[in-house]
Amino acid sequence: MEISLFSKCIKELIVENDKVDVPYLGTFSAELMPAAYSDRQTTILPPFRRMYFHKHEVSLEEGRLLLEKVVQLAGVSYEQAGVELGWCLSRLCSELEGSKTCALPGLGVMRANARNEFYFVPDDDLDIWPDGLGLEPVAIKVSDKRPEPVKKEAVAVEPAKPEQPAPEQPVAEPRKPERKADRQAKRWPVWLIILIIVGALIVLFIVASYLFTDEMSPILDRLLYTKEELRLLGK
């Protein structure tokens, strides 16, 4: 049994079933995935069925559905289908353990990691959901136009009238400080003041002598005559 026939059996069964058990190998499963955005969120991806593989022990009885499909497509007996499937799976496991990869035509690629754990990578265009026939990705068109700003109605504004200049206040001329020399020039000399005082006293004395002759006579005599002259005059 060739790998291509094994792949065909798995694909036809997974279209109508959620899982396909493979004796001595594991289980292929499928689940419905909802619509989603692409990585850059520029495309809406339609819903699809995702297919994956889980390695575990599967008995011949649990893999009866696959054996019946091999009987149908290969045209052999049930017992012969078991033998053919066993040889096919043995070669598949040897290739995975050796080269870590094995192609399943029409489905994808089986791979193995360093610990010989098997997993399945489906083809990008794998179609195992008849109900999703015709569903295509939808591109999201992003508009580059930005909304125009709302225009404000123009309002007529009267030009501002120039401010009237305030009447200028008369500025008082600063008083010039009198110079010290000017102040000194206005002062009278000391000798002149003394002369005026002496003159005033003399005038006062003369006036008093005229008005008060009797009272002022002794004073005048003492001012005008010496003591000897006063004795001679009998005063």
PDB file of C-alpha atoms in Angstrom:
ATOM      1  CA  MET A   1       0.000   0.000   0.000  1.00  0.00           C
ATOM      2  CA  GLU A   2       1.469   3.323  -1.076  1.00  0.00           C
ATOM      3  CA  ILE A   3       1.564   6.473   1.053  1.00  0.00           C
ATOM      4  CA  SER A   4      -0.585   8.277  -1.538  1.00  0.00           C
ATOM      5  CA  LEU A   5      -3.435   5.746  -1.033  1.00  0.00           C
ATOM      6  CA  PHE A   6      -3.105   6.098   2.738  1.00  0.00           C
ATOM      7  CA  SER A   7      -3.396   9.901   2.386  1.00  0.00           C
ATOM      8  CA  LYS A   8      -6.463   9.579   0.180  1.00  0.00           C
ATOM      9  CA  CYS A   9      -8.193   7.328   2.700  1.00  0.00           C
ATOM     10  CA  ILE A  10      -7.501   9.767   5.538  1.00  0.00           C
ATOM     11  CA  LYS A  11      -8.724  12.791   3.544  1.00  0.00           C
ATOM     12  CA  GLU A  12     -12.005  11.192   2.462  1.00  0.00           C
ATOM     13  CA  LEU A  13     -12.732  10.068   6.010  1.00  0.00           C
ATOM     14  CA  ILE A  14     -11.822  13.350   7.732  1.00  0.00           C
ATOM     15  CA  VAL A  15     -14.225  15.278   5.478  1.00  0.00           C
ATOM     16  CA  GLU A  16     -17.178  13.390   6.967  1.00  0.00           C
ATOM     17  CA  ASN A  17     -15.803  12.690  10.469  1.00  0.00           C
ATOM     18  CA  ASP A  18     -14.259  14.741  13.265  1.00  0.00           C
ATOM     19  CA  LYS A  19     -11.517  12.158  13.775  1.00  0.00           C
ATOM     20  CA  VAL A  20      -9.853   9.153  12.085  1.00  0.00           C
ATOM     21  CA  ASP A  21      -8.032   6.584  14.258  1.00  0.00           C
ATOM     22  CA  VAL A  22      -4.960   4.993  12.647  1.00  0.00           C
ATOM     23  CA  PRO A  23      -3.917   1.622  14.221  1.00  0.00           C
ATOM     24  CA  TYR A  24      -0.482   1.617  15.883  1.00  0.00           C
ATOM     25  CA  LEU A  25       0.050   5.329  15.040  1.00  0.00           C
ATOM     26  CA  GLY A  26      -2.477   7.797  16.470  1.00  0.00           C
ATOM     27  CA  THR A  27      -5.486   9.946  15.541  1.00  0.00           C
ATOM     28  CA  PHE A  28      -6.108  12.616  12.904  1.00  0.00           C
ATOM     29  CA  SER A  29      -8.672  15.151  14.121  1.00  0.00           C
ATOM     30  CA  ALA A  30     -10.460  18.169  12.674  1.00  0.00           C
ATOM     31  CA  GLU A  31     -12.255  21.097  14.318  1.00  0.00           C
ATOM     32  CA  LEU A  32     -14.190  24.055  12.980  1.00  0.00           C
ATOM     33  CA  MET A  33     -12.423  27.404  13.377  1.00  0.00           C
ATOM     34  CA  PRO A  34     -14.396  30.674  13.286  1.00  0.00           C
ATOM     35  CA  ALA A  35     -13.685  33.598  10.990  1.00  0.00           C
ATOM     36  CA  ALA A  36     -10.766  35.760  12.093  1.00  0.00           C
ATOM     37  CA  TYR A  37      -8.665  38.742  11.135  1.00  0.00           C
ATOM     38  CA  SER A  38      -5.293  38.349   9.469  1.00  0.00           C
ATOM     39  CA  ASP A  39      -2.126  39.299  11.313  1.00  0.00           C
ATOM     40  CA  ARG A  40      -2.211  42.879  10.020  1.00  0.00           C
ATOM     41  CA  GLN A  41      -6.004  43.072  10.351  1.00  0.00           C
ATOM     42  CA  THR A  42      -6.389  43.934   6.688  1.00  0.00           C
ATOM     43  CA  THR A  43      -8.273  40.766   5.742  1.00  0.00           C
ATOM     44  CA  ILE A  44     -11.145  38.775   7.236  1.00  0.00           C
ATOM     45  CA  LEU A  45     -10.391  35.077   6.907  1.00  0.00           C
ATOM     46  CA  PRO A  46     -13.480  32.849   6.478  1.00  0.00           C
ATOM     47  CA  PRO A  47     -14.208  29.971   8.876  1.00  0.00           C
ATOM     48  CA  PHE A  48     -12.477  26.687   8.110  1.00  0.00           C
ATOM     49  CA  ARG A  49     -11.775  23.234   9.520  1.00  0.00           C
ATOM     50  CA  ARG A  50      -8.332  22.749  11.044  1.00  0.00           C
ATOM     51  CA  MET A  51      -6.682  19.313  10.886  1.00  0.00           C
ATOM     52  CA  TYR A  52      -4.053  18.075  13.333  1.00  0.00           C
ATOM     53  CA  PHE A  53      -2.544  14.780  14.598  1.00  0.00           C
ATOM     54  CA  HIS A  54      -2.078  13.227  18.025  1.00  0.00           C
ATOM     55  CA  LYS A  55       0.249  10.247  18.482  1.00  0.00           C
ATOM     56  CA  HIS A  56      -0.988   7.486  20.820  1.00  0.00           C
ATOM     57  CA  GLU A  57      -1.758   3.757  20.888  1.00  0.00           C
ATOM     58  CA  VAL A  58      -4.690   2.763  18.680  1.00  0.00           C
ATOM     59  CA  SER A  59      -5.956  -0.839  18.396  1.00  0.00           C
ATOM     60  CA  LEU A  60      -7.133  -2.560  15.190  1.00  0.00           C
ATOM     61  CA  GLU A  61     -10.705  -2.443  16.440  1.00  0.00           C
ATOM     62  CA  GLU A  62     -10.487   1.329  17.035  1.00  0.00           C
ATOM     63  CA  GLY A  63      -9.065   1.744  13.503  1.00  0.00           C
ATOM     64  CA  ARG A  64     -11.914  -0.240  11.920  1.00  0.00           C
ATOM     65  CA  LEU A  65     -13.219   2.828  10.010  1.00  0.00           C
ATOM     66  CA  LEU A  66      -9.842   3.292   8.258  1.00  0.00           C
ATOM     67  CA  LEU A  67      -9.524  -0.421   7.454  1.00  0.00           C
ATOM     68  CA  GLU A  68     -12.947  -0.431   5.819  1.00  0.00           C
ATOM     69  CA  LYS A  69     -11.913   2.566   3.702  1.00  0.00           C
ATOM     70  CA  VAL A  70      -8.735   0.753   2.605  1.00  0.00           C
ATOM     71  CA  VAL A  71     -10.852  -2.276   1.628  1.00  0.00           C
ATOM     72  CA  GLN A  72     -13.092   0.017  -0.427  1.00  0.00           C
ATOM     73  CA  LEU A  73     -10.323   1.935  -2.267  1.00  0.00           C
ATOM     74  CA  ALA A  74      -7.736  -0.876  -2.612  1.00  0.00           C
ATOM     75  CA  GLY A  75     -10.229  -3.619  -3.484  1.00  0.00           C
ATOM     76  CA  VAL A  76      -8.786  -6.147  -0.992  1.00  0.00           C
ATOM     77  CA  SER A  77     -10.162  -8.205   1.870  1.00  0.00           C
ATOM     78  CA  TYR A  78     -10.416  -6.910   5.377  1.00  0.00           C
ATOM     79  CA  GLU A  79      -7.514  -9.103   6.524  1.00  0.00           C
ATOM     80  CA  GLN A  80      -5.390  -8.058   3.562  1.00  0.00           C
ATOM     81  CA  ALA A  81      -6.228  -4.406   4.228  1.00  0.00           C
ATOM     82  CA  GLY A  82      -4.814  -4.820   7.753  1.00  0.00           C
ATOM     83  CA  VAL A  83      -1.561  -6.257   6.386  1.00  0.00           C
ATOM     84  CA  GLU A  84      -1.244  -3.557   3.713  1.00  0.00           C
ATOM     85  CA  LEU A  85      -1.892  -0.790   6.240  1.00  0.00           C
ATOM     86  CA  GLY A  86       0.666  -2.283   8.655  1.00  0.00           C
ATOM     87  CA  TRP A  87       3.451  -2.277   6.027  1.00  0.00           C
ATOM     88  CA  CYS A  88       2.568   1.300   4.992  1.00  0.00           C
ATOM     89  CA  LEU A  89       2.658   2.609   8.564  1.00  0.00           C
ATOM     90  CA  SER A  90       5.949   0.836   9.253  1.00  0.00           C
ATOM     91  CA  ARG A  91       7.616   2.637   6.338  1.00  0.00           C
ATOM     92  CA  LEU A  92       6.045   5.955   7.422  1.00  0.00           C
ATOM     93  CA  CYS A  93       7.399   5.656  10.977  1.00  0.00           C
ATOM     94  CA  SER A  94      10.879   4.637   9.759  1.00  0.00           C
ATOM     95  CA  GLU A  95      11.029   7.673   7.477  1.00  0.00           C
ATOM     96  CA  LEU A  96       9.891   9.996  10.261  1.00  0.00           C
ATOM     97  CA  GLU A  97      12.446   8.641  12.713  1.00  0.00           C
ATOM     98  CA  GLY A  98      15.185   8.895  10.096  1.00  0.00           C
ATOM     99  CA  SER A  99      14.599  12.108   8.146  1.00  0.00           C
ATOM    100  CA  LYS A 100      12.051  13.623  10.588  1.00  0.00           C
ATOM    101  CA  THR A 101       9.579  14.294   7.751  1.00  0.00           C
ATOM    102  CA  CYS A 102       7.220  12.385   5.440  1.00  0.00           C
ATOM    103  CA  ALA A 103       4.928  13.911   2.814  1.00  0.00           C
ATOM    104  CA  LEU A 104       1.252  12.929   2.698  1.00  0.00           C
ATOM    105  CA  PRO A 105       0.117  13.885  -0.820  1.00  0.00           C
ATOM    106  CA  GLY A 106      -3.066  15.956  -0.859  1.00  0.00           C
ATOM    107  CA  LEU A 107      -2.985  16.461   2.934  1.00  0.00           C
ATOM    108  CA  GLY A 108       0.272  17.925   4.142  1.00  0.00           C
ATOM    109  CA  VAL A 109       3.446  16.765   5.876  1.00  0.00           C
ATOM    110  CA  MET A 110       4.064  14.506   8.866  1.00  0.00           C
ATOM    111  CA  ARG A 111       7.037  15.607  10.978  1.00  0.00           C
ATOM    112  CA  ALA A 112       8.933  14.356  14.041  1.00  0.00           C
ATOM    113  CA  ASN A 113      10.873  16.304  16.643  1.00  0.00           C
ATOM    114  CA  ALA A 114      14.059  15.305  18.475  1.00  0.00           C
ATOM    115  CA  ARG A 115      12.042  13.115  20.855  1.00  0.00           C
ATOM    116  CA  ASN A 116      10.308  11.382  17.922  1.00  0.00           C
ATOM    117  CA  GLU A 117       6.969  12.965  18.724  1.00  0.00           C
ATOM    118  CA  PHE A 118       4.922  13.068  15.524  1.00  0.00           C
ATOM    119  CA  TYR A 119       2.823  16.010  14.403  1.00  0.00           C
ATOM    120  CA  PHE A 120       0.999  17.045  11.235  1.00  0.00           C
ATOM    121  CA  VAL A 121       1.348  20.240   9.128  1.00  0.00           C
ATOM    122  CA  PRO A 122      -1.586  20.613   6.680  1.00  0.00           C
ATOM    123  CA  ASP A 123      -1.247  22.110   3.208  1.00  0.00           C
ATOM    124  CA  ASP A 124      -2.187  25.780   2.952  1.00  0.00           C
ATOM    125  CA  ASP A 125      -4.975  25.021   0.491  1.00  0.00           C
ATOM    126  CA  LEU A 126      -6.287  21.923   2.274  1.00  0.00           C
ATOM    127  CA  ASP A 127     -10.067  21.774   1.893  1.00  0.00           C
ATOM    128  CA  ILE A 128     -11.816  19.316   4.214  1.00  0.00           C
ATOM    129  CA  TRP A 129     -15.066  21.306   4.764  1.00  0.00           C
ATOM    130  CA  PRO A 130     -17.596  21.043   1.930  1.00  0.00           C
ATOM    131  CA  ASP A 131     -19.952  23.523   3.611  1.00  0.00           C
ATOM    132  CA  GLY A 132     -17.270  26.174   3.367  1.00  0.00           C
ATOM    133  CA  LEU A 133     -16.979  25.834  -0.419  1.00  0.00           C
ATOM    134  CA  GLY A 134     -16.844  29.267  -2.043  1.00  0.00           C
ATOM    135  CA  LEU A 135     -15.922  31.188   1.084  1.00  0.00           C
ATOM    136  CA  GLU A 136     -13.140  33.628   0.285  1.00  0.00           C
ATOM    137  CA  PRO A 137     -11.089  36.058   2.404  1.00  0.00           C
ATOM    138  CA  VAL A 138     -12.514  39.559   2.499  1.00  0.00           C
ATOM    139  CA  ALA A 139     -10.067  42.440   2.209  1.00  0.00           C
ATOM    140  CA  ILE A 140     -10.762  45.415   4.437  1.00  0.00           C
ATOM    141  CA  LYS A 141     -10.428  48.646   2.533  1.00  0.00           C
ATOM    142  CA  VAL A 142      -9.038  51.370   4.723  1.00  0.00           C
ATOM    143  CA  SER A 143      -9.936  54.824   3.533  1.00  0.00           C
ATOM    144  CA  ASP A 144      -7.090  57.303   3.427  1.00  0.00           C
ATOM    145  CA  LYS A 145      -9.451  60.260   3.350  1.00  0.00           C
ATOM    146  CA  ARG A 146      -9.693  62.160   6.539  1.00  0.00           C
ATOM    147  CA  PRO A 147     -12.917  63.960   7.505  1.00  0.00           C
ATOM    148  CA  GLU A 148     -12.858  67.566   6.442  1.00  0.00           C
ATOM    149  CA  PRO A 149     -12.827  70.005   9.331  1.00  0.00           C
ATOM    150  CA  VAL A 150     -16.116  71.786   9.973  1.00  0.00           C
ATOM    151  CA  LYS A 151     -15.967  75.250   8.498  1.00  0.00           C
ATOM    152  CA  LYS A 152     -16.922  77.977  10.885  1.00  0.00           C
ATOM    153  CA  GLU A 153     -19.201  80.750   9.608  1.00  0.00           C
ATOM    154  CA  ALA A 154     -17.360  83.973   9.097  1.00  0.00           C
ATOM    155  CA  VAL A 155     -18.470  86.699  11.464  1.00  0.00           C
ATOM    156  CA  ALA A 156     -17.886  90.305  10.476  1.00  0.00           C
ATOM    157  CA  VAL A 157     -15.800  92.027  13.065  1.00  0.00           C
ATOM    158  CA  GLU A 158     -15.520  95.799  13.131  1.00  0.00           C
ATOM    159  CA  PRO A 159     -11.949  97.009  13.183  1.00  0.00           C
ATOM    160  CA  ALA A 160     -10.914  98.193  16.555  1.00  0.00           C
ATOM    161  CA  LYS A 161     -10.888 101.953  16.879  1.00  0.00           C
ATOM    162  CA  PRO A 162      -7.535 103.427  17.769  1.00  0.00           C
ATOM    163  CA  GLU A 163      -7.414 104.610  21.320  1.00  0.00           C
ATOM    164  CA  GLN A 164      -7.528 108.375  21.818  1.00  0.00           C
ATOM    165  CA  PRO A 165      -4.320 109.664  23.344  1.00  0.00           C
ATOM    166  CA  ALA A 166      -4.810 110.969  26.849  1.00  0.00           C
ATOM    167  CA  PRO A 167      -4.222 114.705  27.337  1.00  0.00           C
ATOM    168  CA  GLU A 168      -0.741 115.323  28.410  1.00  0.00           C
ATOM    169  CA  GLN A 169      -0.390 116.667  31.927  1.00  0.00           C
ATOM    170  CA  PRO A 170       1.812 119.722  32.273  1.00  0.00           C
ATOM    171  CA  VAL A 171       5.093 118.714  33.608  1.00  0.00           C
ATOM    172  CA  ALA A 172       6.438 120.945  36.299  1.00  0.00           C
ATOM    173  CA  GLU A 173       9.895 122.109  35.582  1.00  0.00           C
ATOM    174  CA  PRO A 174      12.284 120.838  38.160  1.00  0.00           C
ATOM    175  CA  ARG A 175      13.485 123.463  40.569  1.00  0.00           C
ATOM    176  CA  LYS A 176      17.073 124.215  40.180  1.00  0.00           C
ATOM    177  CA  PRO A 177      18.914 123.757  43.450  1.00  0.00           C
ATOM    178  CA  GLU A 178      20.437 126.941  44.724  1.00  0.00           C
ATOM    179  CA  ARG A 179      24.124 126.880  44.697  1.00  0.00           C
ATOM    180  CA  LYS A 180      25.980 127.394  47.927  1.00  0.00           C
ATOM    181  CA  ALA A 181      27.722 130.403  46.505  1.00  0.00           C
ATOM    182  CA  ASP A 182      24.341 132.036  45.754  1.00  0.00           C
ATOM    183  CA  ARG A 183      23.145 131.439  49.300  1.00  0.00           C
ATOM    184  CA  GLN A 184      26.352 132.886  50.699  1.00  0.00           C
ATOM    185  CA  ALA A 185      26.017 135.917  48.410  1.00  0.00           C
ATOM    186  CA  LYS A 186      22.585 136.657  49.922  1.00  0.00           C
ATOM    187  CA  ARG A 187      23.987 136.789  53.488  1.00  0.00           C
ATOM    188  CA  TRP A 188      25.137 140.179  54.949  1.00  0.00           C
ATOM    189  CA  PRO A 189      28.702 140.527  56.096  1.00  0.00           C
ATOM    190  CA  VAL A 190      29.170 140.269  59.877  1.00  0.00           C
ATOM    191  CA  TRP A 191      30.878 143.618  60.166  1.00  0.00           C
ATOM    192  CA  LEU A 192      27.947 145.281  58.468  1.00  0.00           C
ATOM    193  CA  ILE A 193      25.529 143.721  60.901  1.00  0.00           C
ATOM    194  CA  ILE A 194      27.661 144.873  63.851  1.00  0.00           C
ATOM    195  CA  LEU A 195      27.859 148.388  62.410  1.00  0.00           C
ATOM    196  CA  ILE A 196      24.103 148.508  62.000  1.00  0.00           C
ATOM    197  CA  ILE A 197      23.555 147.336  65.563  1.00  0.00           C
ATOM    198  CA  VAL A 198      26.024 149.875  66.943  1.00  0.00           C
ATOM    199  CA  GLY A 199      24.433 152.618  64.887  1.00  0.00           C
ATOM    200  CA  ALA A 200      21.012 151.636  66.113  1.00  0.00           C
ATOM    201  CA  LEU A 201      22.197 151.733  69.738  1.00  0.00           C
ATOM    202  CA  ILE A 202      23.731 155.176  69.272  1.00  0.00           C
ATOM    203  CA  VAL A 203      20.539 156.454  67.708  1.00  0.00           C
ATOM    204  CA  LEU A 204      18.559 154.900  70.531  1.00  0.00           C
ATOM    205  CA  PHE A 205      20.863 156.449  73.077  1.00  0.00           C
ATOM    206  CA  ILE A 206      20.588 159.890  71.524  1.00  0.00           C
ATOM    207  CA  VAL A 207      16.841 159.662  71.395  1.00  0.00           C
ATOM    208  CA  ALA A 208      16.716 158.529  75.019  1.00  0.00           C
ATOM    209  CA  SER A 209      19.013 161.391  76.060  1.00  0.00           C
ATOM    210  CA  TYR A 210      16.761 163.883  74.382  1.00  0.00           C
ATOM    211  CA  LEU A 211      13.598 162.458  75.856  1.00  0.00           C
ATOM    212  CA  PHE A 212      14.929 161.705  79.285  1.00  0.00           C
ATOM    213  CA  THR A 213      17.440 164.480  79.909  1.00  0.00           C
ATOM    214  CA  ASP A 214      17.420 164.357  83.673  1.00  0.00           C
ATOM    215  CA  GLU A 215      17.692 160.604  83.910  1.00  0.00           C
ATOM    216  CA  MET A 216      20.331 160.362  81.204  1.00  0.00           C
ATOM    217  CA  SER A 217      22.498 163.247  82.396  1.00  0.00           C
ATOM    218  CA  PRO A 218      24.571 161.233  84.897  1.00  0.00           C
ATOM    219  CA  ILE A 219      25.184 158.578  82.301  1.00  0.00           C
ATOM    220  CA  LEU A 220      26.264 161.122  79.730  1.00  0.00           C
ATOM    221  CA  ASP A 221      28.570 162.818  82.167  1.00  0.00           C
ATOM    222  CA  ARG A 222      30.330 159.549  82.923  1.00  0.00           C
ATOM    223  CA  LEU A 223      30.650 158.818  79.236  1.00  0.00           C
ATOM    224  CA  LEU A 224      31.866 162.271  78.279  1.00  0.00           C
ATOM    225  CA  TYR A 225      34.117 163.280  81.247  1.00  0.00           C
ATOM    226  CA  THR A 226      36.764 161.608  83.347  1.00  0.00           C
ATOM    227  CA  LYS A 227      36.630 161.481  87.117  1.00  0.00           C
ATOM    228  CA  GLU A 228      39.006 164.535  87.542  1.00  0.00           C
ATOM    229  CA  GLU A 229      36.900 166.534  85.118  1.00  0.00           C
ATOM    230  CA  LEU A 230      33.748 165.644  86.974  1.00  0.00           C
ATOM    231  CA  ARG A 231      35.295 166.796  90.309  1.00  0.00           C
ATOM    232  CA  LEU A 232      36.258 170.082  88.743  1.00  0.00           C
ATOM    233  CA  LEU A 233      32.714 170.496  87.450  1.00  0.00           C
ATOM    234  CA  GLY A 234      31.392 169.641  90.856  1.00  0.00           C
ATOM    235  CA  LYS A 235      29.653 166.573  89.790  1.00  0.00           C
TER     236      LYS A 235
END
